[in-house]
Coordinates of N, CA and C in Angstrom, one line a residue:
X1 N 9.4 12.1 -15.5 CA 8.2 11.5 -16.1 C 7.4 10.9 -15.0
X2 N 6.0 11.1 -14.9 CA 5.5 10.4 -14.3 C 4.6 9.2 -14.4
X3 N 3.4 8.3 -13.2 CA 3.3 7.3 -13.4 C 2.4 7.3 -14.9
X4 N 1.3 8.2 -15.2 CA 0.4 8.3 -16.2 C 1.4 8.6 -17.3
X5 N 2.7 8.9 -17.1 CA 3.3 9.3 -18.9 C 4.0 8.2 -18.8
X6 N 4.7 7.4 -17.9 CA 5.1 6.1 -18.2 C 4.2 5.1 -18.4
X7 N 3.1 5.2 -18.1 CA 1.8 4.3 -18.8 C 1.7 4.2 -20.0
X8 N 1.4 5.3 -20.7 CA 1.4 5.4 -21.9 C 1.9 5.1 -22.7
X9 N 3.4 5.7 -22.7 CA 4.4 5.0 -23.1 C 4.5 3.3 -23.5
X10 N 4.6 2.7 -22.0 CA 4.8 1.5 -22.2 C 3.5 1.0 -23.0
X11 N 2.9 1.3 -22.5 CA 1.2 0.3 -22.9 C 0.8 0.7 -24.8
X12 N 2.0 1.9 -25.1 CA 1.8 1.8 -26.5 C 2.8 1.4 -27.6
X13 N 4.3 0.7 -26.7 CA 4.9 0.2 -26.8 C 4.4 -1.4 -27.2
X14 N 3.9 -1.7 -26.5 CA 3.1 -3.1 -26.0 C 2.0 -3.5 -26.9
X15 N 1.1 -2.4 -27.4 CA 0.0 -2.6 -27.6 C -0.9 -2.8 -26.4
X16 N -0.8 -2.4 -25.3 CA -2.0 -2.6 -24.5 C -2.7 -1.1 -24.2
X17 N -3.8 -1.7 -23.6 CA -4.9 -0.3 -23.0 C -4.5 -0.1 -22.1
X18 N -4.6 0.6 -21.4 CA -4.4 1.0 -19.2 C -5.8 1.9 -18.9
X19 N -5.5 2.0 -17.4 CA -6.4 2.8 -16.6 C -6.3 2.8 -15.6
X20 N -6.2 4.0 -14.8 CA -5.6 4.7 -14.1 C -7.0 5.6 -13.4
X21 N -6.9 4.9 -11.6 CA -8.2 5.1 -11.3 C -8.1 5.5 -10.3
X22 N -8.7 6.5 -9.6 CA -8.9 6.5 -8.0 C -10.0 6.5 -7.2
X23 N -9.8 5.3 -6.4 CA -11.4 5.1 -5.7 C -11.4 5.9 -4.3
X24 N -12.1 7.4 -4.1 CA -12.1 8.4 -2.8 C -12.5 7.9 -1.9
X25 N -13.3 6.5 -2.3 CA -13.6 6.1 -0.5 C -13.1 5.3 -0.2
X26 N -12.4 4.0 -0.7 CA -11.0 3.3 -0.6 C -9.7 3.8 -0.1
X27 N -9.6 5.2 -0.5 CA -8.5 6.0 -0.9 C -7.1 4.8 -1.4
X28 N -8.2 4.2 -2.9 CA -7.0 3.8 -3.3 C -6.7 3.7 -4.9
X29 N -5.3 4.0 -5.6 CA -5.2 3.6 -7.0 C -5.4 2.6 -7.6
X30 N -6.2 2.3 -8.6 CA -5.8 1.0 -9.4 C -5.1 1.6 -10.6
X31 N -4.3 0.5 -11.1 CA -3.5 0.6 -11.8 C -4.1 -0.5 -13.1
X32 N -4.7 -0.8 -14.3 CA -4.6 -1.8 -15.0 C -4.2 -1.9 -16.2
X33 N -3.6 -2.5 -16.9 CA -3.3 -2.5 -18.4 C -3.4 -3.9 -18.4
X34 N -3.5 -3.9 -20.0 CA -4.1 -5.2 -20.6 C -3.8 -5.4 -22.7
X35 N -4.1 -6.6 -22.4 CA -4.7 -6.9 -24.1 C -6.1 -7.3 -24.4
X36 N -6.3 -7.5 -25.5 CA -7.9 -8.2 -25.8 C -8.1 -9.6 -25.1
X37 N -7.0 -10.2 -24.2 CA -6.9 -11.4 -24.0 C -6.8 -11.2 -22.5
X38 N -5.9 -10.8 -22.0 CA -5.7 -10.7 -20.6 C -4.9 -9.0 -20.1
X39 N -5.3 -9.2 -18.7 CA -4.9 -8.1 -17.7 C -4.1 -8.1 -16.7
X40 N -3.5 -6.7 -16.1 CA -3.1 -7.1 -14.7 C -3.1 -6.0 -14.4
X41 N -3.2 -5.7 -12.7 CA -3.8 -4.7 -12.1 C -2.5 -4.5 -10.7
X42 N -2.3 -3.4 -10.5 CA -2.2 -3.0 -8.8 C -2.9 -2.3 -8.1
X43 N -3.6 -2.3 -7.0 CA -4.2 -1.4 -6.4 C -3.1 -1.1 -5.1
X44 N -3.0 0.5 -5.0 CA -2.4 1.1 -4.2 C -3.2 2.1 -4.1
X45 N -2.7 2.3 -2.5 CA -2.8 4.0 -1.6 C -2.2 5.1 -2.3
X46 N -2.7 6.4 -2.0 CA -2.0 7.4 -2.5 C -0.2 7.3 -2.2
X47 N -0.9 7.6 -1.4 CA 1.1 7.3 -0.5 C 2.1 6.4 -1.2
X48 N 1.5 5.2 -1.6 CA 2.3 4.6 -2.4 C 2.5 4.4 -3.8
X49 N 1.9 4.6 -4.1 CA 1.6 5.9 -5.5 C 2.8 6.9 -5.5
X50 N 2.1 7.9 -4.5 CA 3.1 9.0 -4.6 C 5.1 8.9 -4.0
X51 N 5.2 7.7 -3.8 CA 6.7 7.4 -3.2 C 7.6 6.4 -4.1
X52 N 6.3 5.8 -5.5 CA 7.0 5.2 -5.8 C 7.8 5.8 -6.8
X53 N 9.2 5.3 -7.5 CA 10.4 6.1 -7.9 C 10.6 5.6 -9.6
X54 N 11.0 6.4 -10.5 CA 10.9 5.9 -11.8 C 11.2 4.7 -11.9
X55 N 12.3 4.2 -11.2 CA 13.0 3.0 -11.5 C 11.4 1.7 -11.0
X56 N 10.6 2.2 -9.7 CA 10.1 1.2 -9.1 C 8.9 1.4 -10.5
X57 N 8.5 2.2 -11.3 CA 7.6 2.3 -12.1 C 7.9 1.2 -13.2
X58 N 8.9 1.3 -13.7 CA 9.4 0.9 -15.1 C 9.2 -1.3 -14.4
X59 N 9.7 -1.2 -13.0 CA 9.8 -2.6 -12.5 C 8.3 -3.0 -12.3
X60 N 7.6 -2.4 -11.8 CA 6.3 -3.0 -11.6 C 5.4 -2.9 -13.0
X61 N 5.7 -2.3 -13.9 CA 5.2 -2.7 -15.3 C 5.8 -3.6 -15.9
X62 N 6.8 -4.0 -15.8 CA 7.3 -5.1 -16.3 C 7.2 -6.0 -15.9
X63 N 6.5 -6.2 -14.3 CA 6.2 -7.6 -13.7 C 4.7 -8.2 -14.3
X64 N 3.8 -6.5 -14.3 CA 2.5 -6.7 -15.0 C 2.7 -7.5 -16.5
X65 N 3.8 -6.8 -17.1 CA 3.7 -7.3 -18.8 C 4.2 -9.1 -18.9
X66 N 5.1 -9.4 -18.1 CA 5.5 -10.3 -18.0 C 4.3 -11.5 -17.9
X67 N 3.3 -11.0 -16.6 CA 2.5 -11.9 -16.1 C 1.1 -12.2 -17.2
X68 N 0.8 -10.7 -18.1 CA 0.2 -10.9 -18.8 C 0.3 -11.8 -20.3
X69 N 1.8 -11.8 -20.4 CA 2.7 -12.5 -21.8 C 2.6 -13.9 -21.5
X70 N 2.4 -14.1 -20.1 CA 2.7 -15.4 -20.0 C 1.4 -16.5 -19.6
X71 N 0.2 -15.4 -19.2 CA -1.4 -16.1 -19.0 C -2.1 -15.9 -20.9
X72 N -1.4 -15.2 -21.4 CA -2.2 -15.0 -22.8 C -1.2 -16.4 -23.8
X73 N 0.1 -16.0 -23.6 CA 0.6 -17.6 -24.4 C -0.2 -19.1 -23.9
X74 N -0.2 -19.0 -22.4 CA -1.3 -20.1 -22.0 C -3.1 -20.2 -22.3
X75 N -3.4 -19.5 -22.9 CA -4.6 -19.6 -23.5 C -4.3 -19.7 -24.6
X76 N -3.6 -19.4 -25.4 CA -3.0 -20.0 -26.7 C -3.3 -21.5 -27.4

């Protein structure tokens, strides 16, 4: 599976949006998913993008969902 089908997945697990970007004169990914309340983003190089490993996918969305769970309960 890759990073755009584990996006999905999670983010409709979740209820959040994502988007999945690449800027050619940066040469770099952004990564964002969100709620109607709050977001979180990574921006990476292709390279790291392309090296990262399912296990590192599933870990870096769950630091996003985490950080987002926890700035949206604080606006609460």
């Amino acid at each position: 599976m890759g990073l755009n089908d584990y996006l999905a997945e999670f983010c409709k697990k979740r209820g959040y949006t994502y988007k999945l970007d690449y800027n050619a004169e940066k040469k770099e990914y952004s990564i964002i998913i969100g709620n109607e309340k709050e977001a979180g983003a990574f921006i990476m190089t292709k390279e790291e993008v392309q090296d990262l490993s399912n296990k590192q996918i599933k870990n870096m969305l769950k630091f996003l969902d985490e950080g987002i769970q926890l700035r949206t309960k604080a606006r609460e």
